[in-house]
CSV table of C-alpha atoms and ligand atoms in Angstrom, one decimal:
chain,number,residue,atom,x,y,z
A,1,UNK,CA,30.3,10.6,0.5
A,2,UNK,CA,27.6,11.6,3.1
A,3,UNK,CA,25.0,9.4,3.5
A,4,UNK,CA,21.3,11.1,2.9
A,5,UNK,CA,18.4,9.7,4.5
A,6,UNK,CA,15.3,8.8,2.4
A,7,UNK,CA,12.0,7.2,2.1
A,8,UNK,CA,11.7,4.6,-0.2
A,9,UNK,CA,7.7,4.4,-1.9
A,10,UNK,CA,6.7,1.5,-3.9
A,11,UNK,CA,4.1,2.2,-6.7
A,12,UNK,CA,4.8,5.7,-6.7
A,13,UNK,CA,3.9,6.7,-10.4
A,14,UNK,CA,0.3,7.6,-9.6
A,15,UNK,CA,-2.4,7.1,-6.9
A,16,UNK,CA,-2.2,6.4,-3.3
A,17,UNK,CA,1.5,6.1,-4.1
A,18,UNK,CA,1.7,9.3,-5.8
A,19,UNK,CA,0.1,11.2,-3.0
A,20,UNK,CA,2.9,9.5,-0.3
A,21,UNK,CA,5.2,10.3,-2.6
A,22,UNK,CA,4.2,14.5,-2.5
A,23,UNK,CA,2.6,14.3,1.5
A,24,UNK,CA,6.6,13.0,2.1
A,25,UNK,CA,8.4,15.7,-0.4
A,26,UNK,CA,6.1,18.4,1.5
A,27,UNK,CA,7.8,17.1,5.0
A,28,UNK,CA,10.9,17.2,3.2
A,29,UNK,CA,11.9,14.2,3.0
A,30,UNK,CA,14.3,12.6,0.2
A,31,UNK,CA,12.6,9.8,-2.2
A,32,UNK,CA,13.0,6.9,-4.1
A,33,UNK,CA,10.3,6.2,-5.9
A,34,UNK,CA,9.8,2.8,-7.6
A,35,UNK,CA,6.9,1.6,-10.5
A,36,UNK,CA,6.4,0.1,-13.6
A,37,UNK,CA,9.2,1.4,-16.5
A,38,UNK,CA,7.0,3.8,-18.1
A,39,UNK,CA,7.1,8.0,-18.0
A,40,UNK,CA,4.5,8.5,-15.2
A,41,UNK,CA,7.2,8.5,-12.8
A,42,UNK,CA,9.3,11.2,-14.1
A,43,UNK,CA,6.1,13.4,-14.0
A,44,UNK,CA,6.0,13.1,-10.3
A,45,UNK,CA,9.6,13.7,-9.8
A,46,UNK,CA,9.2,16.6,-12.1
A,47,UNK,CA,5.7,17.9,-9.7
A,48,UNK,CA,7.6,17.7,-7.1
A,49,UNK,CA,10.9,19.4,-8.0
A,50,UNK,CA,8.8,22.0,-8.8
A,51,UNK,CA,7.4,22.5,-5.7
A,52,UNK,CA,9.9,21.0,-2.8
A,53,UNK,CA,13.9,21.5,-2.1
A,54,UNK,CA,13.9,17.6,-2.2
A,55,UNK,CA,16.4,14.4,-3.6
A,56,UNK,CA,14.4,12.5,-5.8
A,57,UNK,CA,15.7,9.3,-7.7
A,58,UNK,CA,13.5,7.4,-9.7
A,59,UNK,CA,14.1,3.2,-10.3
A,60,UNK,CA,11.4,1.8,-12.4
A,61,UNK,CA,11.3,-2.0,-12.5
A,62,UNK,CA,8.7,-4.2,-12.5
A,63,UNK,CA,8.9,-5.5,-9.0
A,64,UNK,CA,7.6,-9.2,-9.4
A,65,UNK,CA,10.2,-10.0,-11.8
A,66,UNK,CA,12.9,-12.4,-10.3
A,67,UNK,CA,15.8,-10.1,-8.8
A,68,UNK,CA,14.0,-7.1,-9.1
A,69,UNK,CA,14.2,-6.3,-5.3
A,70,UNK,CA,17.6,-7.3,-5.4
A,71,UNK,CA,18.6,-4.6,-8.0
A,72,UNK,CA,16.0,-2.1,-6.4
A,73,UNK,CA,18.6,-2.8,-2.9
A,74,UNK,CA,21.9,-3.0,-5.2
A,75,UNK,CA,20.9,0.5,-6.7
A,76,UNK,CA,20.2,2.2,-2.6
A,77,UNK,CA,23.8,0.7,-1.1
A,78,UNK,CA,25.5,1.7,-4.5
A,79,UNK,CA,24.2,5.1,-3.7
A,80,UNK,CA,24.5,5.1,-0.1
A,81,UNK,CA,21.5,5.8,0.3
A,82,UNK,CA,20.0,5.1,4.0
A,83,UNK,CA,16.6,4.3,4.0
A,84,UNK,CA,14.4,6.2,6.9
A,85,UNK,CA,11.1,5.1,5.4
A,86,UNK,CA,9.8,2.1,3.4
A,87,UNK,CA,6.0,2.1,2.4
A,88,UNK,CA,5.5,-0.4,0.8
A,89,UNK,CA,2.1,0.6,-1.2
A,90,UNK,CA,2.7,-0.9,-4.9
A,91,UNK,CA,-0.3,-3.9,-5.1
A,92,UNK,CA,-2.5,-4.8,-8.1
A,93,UNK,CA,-6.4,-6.2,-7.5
A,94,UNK,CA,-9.2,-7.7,-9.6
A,95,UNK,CA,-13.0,-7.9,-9.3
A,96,UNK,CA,-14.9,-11.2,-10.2
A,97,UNK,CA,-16.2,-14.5,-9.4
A,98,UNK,CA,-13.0,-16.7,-8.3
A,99,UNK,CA,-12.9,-19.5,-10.7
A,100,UNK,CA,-13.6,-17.4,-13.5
A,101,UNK,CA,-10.4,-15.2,-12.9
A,102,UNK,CA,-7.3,-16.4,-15.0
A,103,UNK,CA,-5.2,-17.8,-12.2
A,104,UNK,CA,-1.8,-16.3,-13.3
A,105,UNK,CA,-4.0,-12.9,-12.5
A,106,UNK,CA,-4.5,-14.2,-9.2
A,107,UNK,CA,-1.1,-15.4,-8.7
A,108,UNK,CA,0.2,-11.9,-9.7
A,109,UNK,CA,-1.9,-10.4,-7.3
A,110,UNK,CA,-0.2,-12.8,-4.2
A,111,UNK,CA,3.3,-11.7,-5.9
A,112,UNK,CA,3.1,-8.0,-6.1
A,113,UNK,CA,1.0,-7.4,-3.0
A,114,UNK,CA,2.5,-10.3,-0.6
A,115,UNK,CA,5.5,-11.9,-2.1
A,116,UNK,CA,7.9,-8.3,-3.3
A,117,UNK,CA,6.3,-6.8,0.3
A,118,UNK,CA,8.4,-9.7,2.7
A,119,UNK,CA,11.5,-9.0,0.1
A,120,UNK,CA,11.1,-5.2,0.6
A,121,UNK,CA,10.9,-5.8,4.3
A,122,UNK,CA,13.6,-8.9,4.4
A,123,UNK,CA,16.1,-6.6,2.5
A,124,UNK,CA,15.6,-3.4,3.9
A,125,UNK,CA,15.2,-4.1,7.6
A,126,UNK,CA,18.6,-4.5,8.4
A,127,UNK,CA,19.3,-0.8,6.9
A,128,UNK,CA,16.4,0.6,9.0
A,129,UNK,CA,17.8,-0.8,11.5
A,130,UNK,CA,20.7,1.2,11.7
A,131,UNK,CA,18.6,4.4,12.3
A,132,UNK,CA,17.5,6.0,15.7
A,133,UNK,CA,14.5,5.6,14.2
A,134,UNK,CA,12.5,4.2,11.4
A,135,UNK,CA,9.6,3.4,9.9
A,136,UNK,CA,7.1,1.0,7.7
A,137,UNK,CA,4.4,1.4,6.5
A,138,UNK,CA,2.5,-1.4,4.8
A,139,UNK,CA,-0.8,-1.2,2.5
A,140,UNK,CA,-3.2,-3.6,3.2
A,141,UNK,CA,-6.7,-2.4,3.1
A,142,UNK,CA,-10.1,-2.5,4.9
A,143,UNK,CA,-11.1,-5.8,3.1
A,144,UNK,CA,-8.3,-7.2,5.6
A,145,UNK,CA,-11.4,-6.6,8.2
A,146,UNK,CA,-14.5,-7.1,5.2
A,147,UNK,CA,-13.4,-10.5,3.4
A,148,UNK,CA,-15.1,-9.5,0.0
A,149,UNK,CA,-16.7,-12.1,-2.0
A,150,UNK,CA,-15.8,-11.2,-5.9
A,151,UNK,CA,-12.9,-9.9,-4.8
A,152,UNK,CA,-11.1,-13.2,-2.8
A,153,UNK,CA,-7.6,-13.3,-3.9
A,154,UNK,CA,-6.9,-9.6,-3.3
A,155,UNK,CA,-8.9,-9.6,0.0
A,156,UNK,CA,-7.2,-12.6,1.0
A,157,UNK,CA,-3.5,-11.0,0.0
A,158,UNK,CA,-4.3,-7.5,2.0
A,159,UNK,CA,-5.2,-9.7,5.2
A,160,UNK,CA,-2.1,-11.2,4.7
A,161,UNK,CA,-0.2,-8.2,4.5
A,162,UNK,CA,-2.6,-6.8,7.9
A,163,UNK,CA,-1.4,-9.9,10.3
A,164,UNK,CA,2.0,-9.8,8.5
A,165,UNK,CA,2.3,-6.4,9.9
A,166,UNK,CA,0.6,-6.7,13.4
A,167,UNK,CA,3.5,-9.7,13.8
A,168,UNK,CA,6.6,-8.1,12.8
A,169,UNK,CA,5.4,-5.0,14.6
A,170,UNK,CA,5.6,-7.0,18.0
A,171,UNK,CA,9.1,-8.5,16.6
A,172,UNK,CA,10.3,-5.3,16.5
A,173,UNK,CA,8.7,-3.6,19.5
A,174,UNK,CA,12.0,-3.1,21.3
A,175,UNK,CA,13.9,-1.8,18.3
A,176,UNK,CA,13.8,1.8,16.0
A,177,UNK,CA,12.0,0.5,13.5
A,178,UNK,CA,7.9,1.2,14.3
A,179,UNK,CA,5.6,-0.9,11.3
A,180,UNK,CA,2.2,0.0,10.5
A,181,UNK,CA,-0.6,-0.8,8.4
A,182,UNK,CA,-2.8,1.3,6.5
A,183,UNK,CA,-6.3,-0.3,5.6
A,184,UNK,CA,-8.0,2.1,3.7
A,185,UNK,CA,-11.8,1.9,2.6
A,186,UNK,CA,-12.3,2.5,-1.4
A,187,UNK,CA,-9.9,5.4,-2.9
A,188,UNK,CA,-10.7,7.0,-5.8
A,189,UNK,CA,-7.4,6.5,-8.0
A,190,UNK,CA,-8.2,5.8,-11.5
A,191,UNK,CA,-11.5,6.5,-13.8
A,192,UNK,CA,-12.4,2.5,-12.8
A,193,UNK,CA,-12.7,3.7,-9.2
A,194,UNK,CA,-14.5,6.2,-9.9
A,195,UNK,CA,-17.0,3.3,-12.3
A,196,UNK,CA,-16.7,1.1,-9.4
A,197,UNK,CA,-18.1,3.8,-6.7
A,198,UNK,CA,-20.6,5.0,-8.9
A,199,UNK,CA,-21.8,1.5,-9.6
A,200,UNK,CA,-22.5,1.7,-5.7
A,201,UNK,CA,-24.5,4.3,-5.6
A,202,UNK,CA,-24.6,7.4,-3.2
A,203,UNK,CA,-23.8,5.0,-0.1
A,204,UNK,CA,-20.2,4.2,-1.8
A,205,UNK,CA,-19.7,8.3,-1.4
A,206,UNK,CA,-19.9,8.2,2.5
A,207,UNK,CA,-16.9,5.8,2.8
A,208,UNK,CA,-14.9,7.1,-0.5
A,209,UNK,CA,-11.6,9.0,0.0
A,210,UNK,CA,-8.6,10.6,-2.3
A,211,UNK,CA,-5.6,9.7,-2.4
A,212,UNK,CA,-4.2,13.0,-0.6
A,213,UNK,CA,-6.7,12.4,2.4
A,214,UNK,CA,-5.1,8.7,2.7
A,215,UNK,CA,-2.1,9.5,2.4
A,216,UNK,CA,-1.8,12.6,4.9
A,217,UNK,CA,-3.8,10.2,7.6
A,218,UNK,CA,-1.3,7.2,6.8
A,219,UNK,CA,1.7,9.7,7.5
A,220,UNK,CA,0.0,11.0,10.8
A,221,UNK,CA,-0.4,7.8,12.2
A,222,UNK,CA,3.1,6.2,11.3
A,223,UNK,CA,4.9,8.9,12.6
A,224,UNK,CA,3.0,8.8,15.7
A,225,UNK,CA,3.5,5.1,16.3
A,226,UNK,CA,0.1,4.0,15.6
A,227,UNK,CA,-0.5,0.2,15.0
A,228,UNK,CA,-3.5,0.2,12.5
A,229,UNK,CA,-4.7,2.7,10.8
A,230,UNK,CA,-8.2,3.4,9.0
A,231,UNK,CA,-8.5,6.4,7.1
A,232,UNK,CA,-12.0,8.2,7.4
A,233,UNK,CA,-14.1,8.1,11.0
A,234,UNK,CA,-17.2,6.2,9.0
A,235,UNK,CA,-14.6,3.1,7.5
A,236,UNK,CA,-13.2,3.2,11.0
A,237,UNK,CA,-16.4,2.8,12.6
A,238,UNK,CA,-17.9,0.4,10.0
A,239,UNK,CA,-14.3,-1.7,10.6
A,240,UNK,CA,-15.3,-1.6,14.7
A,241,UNK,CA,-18.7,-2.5,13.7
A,242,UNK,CA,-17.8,-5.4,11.6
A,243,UNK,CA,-16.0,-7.1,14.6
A,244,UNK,CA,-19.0,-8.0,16.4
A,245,UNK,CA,-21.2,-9.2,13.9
A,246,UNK,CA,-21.5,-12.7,13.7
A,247,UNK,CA,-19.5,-14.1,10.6
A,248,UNK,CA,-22.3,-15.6,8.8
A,249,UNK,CA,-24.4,-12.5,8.7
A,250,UNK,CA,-21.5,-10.5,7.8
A,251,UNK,CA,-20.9,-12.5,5.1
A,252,UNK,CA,-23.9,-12.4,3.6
A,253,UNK,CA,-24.6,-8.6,3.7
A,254,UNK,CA,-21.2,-8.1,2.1
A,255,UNK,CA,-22.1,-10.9,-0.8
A,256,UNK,CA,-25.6,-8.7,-1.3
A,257,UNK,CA,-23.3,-5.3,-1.4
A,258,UNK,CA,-20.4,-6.5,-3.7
A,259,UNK,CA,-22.6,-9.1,-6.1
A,260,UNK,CA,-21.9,-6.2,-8.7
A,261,UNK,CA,-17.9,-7.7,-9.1
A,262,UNK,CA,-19.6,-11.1,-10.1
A,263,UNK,CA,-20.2,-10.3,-13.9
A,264,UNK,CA,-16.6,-8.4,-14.2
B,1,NAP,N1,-7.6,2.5,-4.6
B,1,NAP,C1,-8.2,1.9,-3.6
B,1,NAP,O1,-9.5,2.0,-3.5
B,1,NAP,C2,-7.5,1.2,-2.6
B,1,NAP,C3,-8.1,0.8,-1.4
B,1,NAP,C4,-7.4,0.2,-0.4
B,1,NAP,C5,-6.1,-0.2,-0.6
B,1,NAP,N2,-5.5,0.1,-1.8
B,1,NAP,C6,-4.1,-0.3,-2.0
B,1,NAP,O2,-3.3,0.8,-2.2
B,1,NAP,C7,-2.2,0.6,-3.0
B,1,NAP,C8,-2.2,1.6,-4.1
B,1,NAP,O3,-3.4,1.5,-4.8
B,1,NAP,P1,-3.8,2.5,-6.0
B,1,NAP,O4,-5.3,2.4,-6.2
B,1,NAP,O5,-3.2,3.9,-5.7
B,1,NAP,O6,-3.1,1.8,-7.2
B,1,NAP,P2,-2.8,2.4,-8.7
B,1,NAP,O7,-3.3,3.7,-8.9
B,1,NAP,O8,-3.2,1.3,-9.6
B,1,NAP,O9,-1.2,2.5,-8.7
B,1,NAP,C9,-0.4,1.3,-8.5
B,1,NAP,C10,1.0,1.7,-8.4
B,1,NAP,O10,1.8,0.4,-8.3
B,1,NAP,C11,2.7,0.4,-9.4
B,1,NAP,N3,2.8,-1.0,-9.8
B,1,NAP,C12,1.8,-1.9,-10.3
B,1,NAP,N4,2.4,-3.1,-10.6
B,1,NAP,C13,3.7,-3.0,-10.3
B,1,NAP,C14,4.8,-3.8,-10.4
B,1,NAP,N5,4.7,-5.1,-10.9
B,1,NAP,N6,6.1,-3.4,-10.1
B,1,NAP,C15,6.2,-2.1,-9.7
B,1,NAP,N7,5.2,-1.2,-9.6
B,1,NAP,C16,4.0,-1.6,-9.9
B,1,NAP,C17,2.0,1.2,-10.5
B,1,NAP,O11,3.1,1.6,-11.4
B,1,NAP,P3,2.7,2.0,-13.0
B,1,NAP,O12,2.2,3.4,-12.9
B,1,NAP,O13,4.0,2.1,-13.6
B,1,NAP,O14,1.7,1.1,-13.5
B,1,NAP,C18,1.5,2.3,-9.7
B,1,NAP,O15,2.5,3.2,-9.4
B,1,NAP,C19,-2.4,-0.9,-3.5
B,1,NAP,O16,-1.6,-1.7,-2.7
B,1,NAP,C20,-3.9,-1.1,-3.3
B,1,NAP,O17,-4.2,-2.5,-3.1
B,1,NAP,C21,-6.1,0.8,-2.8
């Protein structure tokens, strides 16, 4: 048998993922998607059937389970499938004052969005590595840049996931496979994100984006080799800004701004 190359998308069944996972069929590239077990996922593979001569396999686990990215690699080398792609977008977040969070919440939020991301890159790097030339693209987000108070454990895991990337990037500067980060402002994915940004106000609009806009941007920018990336020209700016403020200032403004997450 052949082998076919793919891109593999974490989170796929709706959102930010959802738009990678049409922005990639549109380029034509193959998929495996990957979510929660639940029907979401065959609606996109259907959505994009419809619409692109693409492969599309579907493997719907929950990914913080032990072994799960073990199976998830089992099922691509049973299939000989050779991954082109990873993005590794699938993460989970929470709004709230830290202690009053349960901390297995928290602790699920450092093992979806940090813990399954090294496995996906710790398993699949050796099969990107046998390509010309490959790519990763990891999710962090713009509160990598912002530390947000209300929101520490999840701002804390996408920082992770920003220097994680920056690192291995340099790692494997001399190789095919090119990593990137994508750190995008608020996206408005669910009817919560669109509570959240109204709870904001008409300044949240300026920096809001969809999920297509993200996901077209994040594409551009890994395929052209970029290192970070920042979706929309006023989260870039605000991101440049941010870096020569002086810490404690900073802080406070963004404590001010986000105080509505306290009460959630
Ligand atoms: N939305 C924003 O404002 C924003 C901003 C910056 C960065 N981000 C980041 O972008 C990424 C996507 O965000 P989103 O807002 O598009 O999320 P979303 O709409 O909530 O979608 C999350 C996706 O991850 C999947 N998922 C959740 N837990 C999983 C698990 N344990 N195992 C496997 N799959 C799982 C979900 O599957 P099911 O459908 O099956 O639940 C869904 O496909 C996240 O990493 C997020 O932190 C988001």
């Amino acid at each position: 048998m052949k082998e076919e190359n793919y891109t593999l998308i974490t989170g796929a069944s709706m959102g930010i993922g959802k738009a990678f996972a049409m922005a990639c069929a549109a380029k034509g590239m193959n998929l495996i998607l990957v979510a929660l077990p639940d029907n979401l996922l065959n609606e996109v593979k259907n959505d994009i059937l419809s619409l692109y001569k693409v492969k599309v396999h579907l493997f719907s686990i929950d990914l913080t389970e032990d072994y799960a990215v073990t199976k998830l690699f089992a099922f691509c080398q049973e299939n000989r499938f050779s991954i082109q792609m990873l993005i590794n977008n699938a993460g989970i977040g929470t709004g709230g004052k830290f202690e009053n969070i349960d901390l297995d919440k928290q602790l699920q939020i450092i093992n979806l969005n940090n813990k399954v991301l090294v496995r996906m890159c710790h398993y699949f790097l050796p099969l990107l590595k046998k390509q010309k030339c490959a790519y990763i693209l990891n999710m962090s987000s713009m509160e990598a840049n912002l530390p947000l108070p209300y929101k520490a454990v999840y701002t804390g895991s996408k920082n992770f996931v920003y220097a994680f990337s920056l690192a291995l990037r340099e790692e494997l500067k001399n190789g095919p496979v090119k990593v990137s980060v994508v750190c995008p402002g608020p996206v408005v994915t669910n009817p919560e994100g669109l509570r959240r940004m109204e709870a904001h106000g008409s300044r949240a609009k300026l920096v809001v984006l969809m999920p297509d806009e993200v996901a077209k941007i994040a594409l551009e920018g890994l395929e052209n080799g970029k290192t970070i990336i920042i979706p929309g020209k006023i989260n870039w700016l605000l991101v440049k800004i941010s870096r020569i403020f002086p810490t404690a200032q900073k802080m406070r403004l963004l404590e001010r701004l986000f105080r509505v997450y306290s009460t959630h």
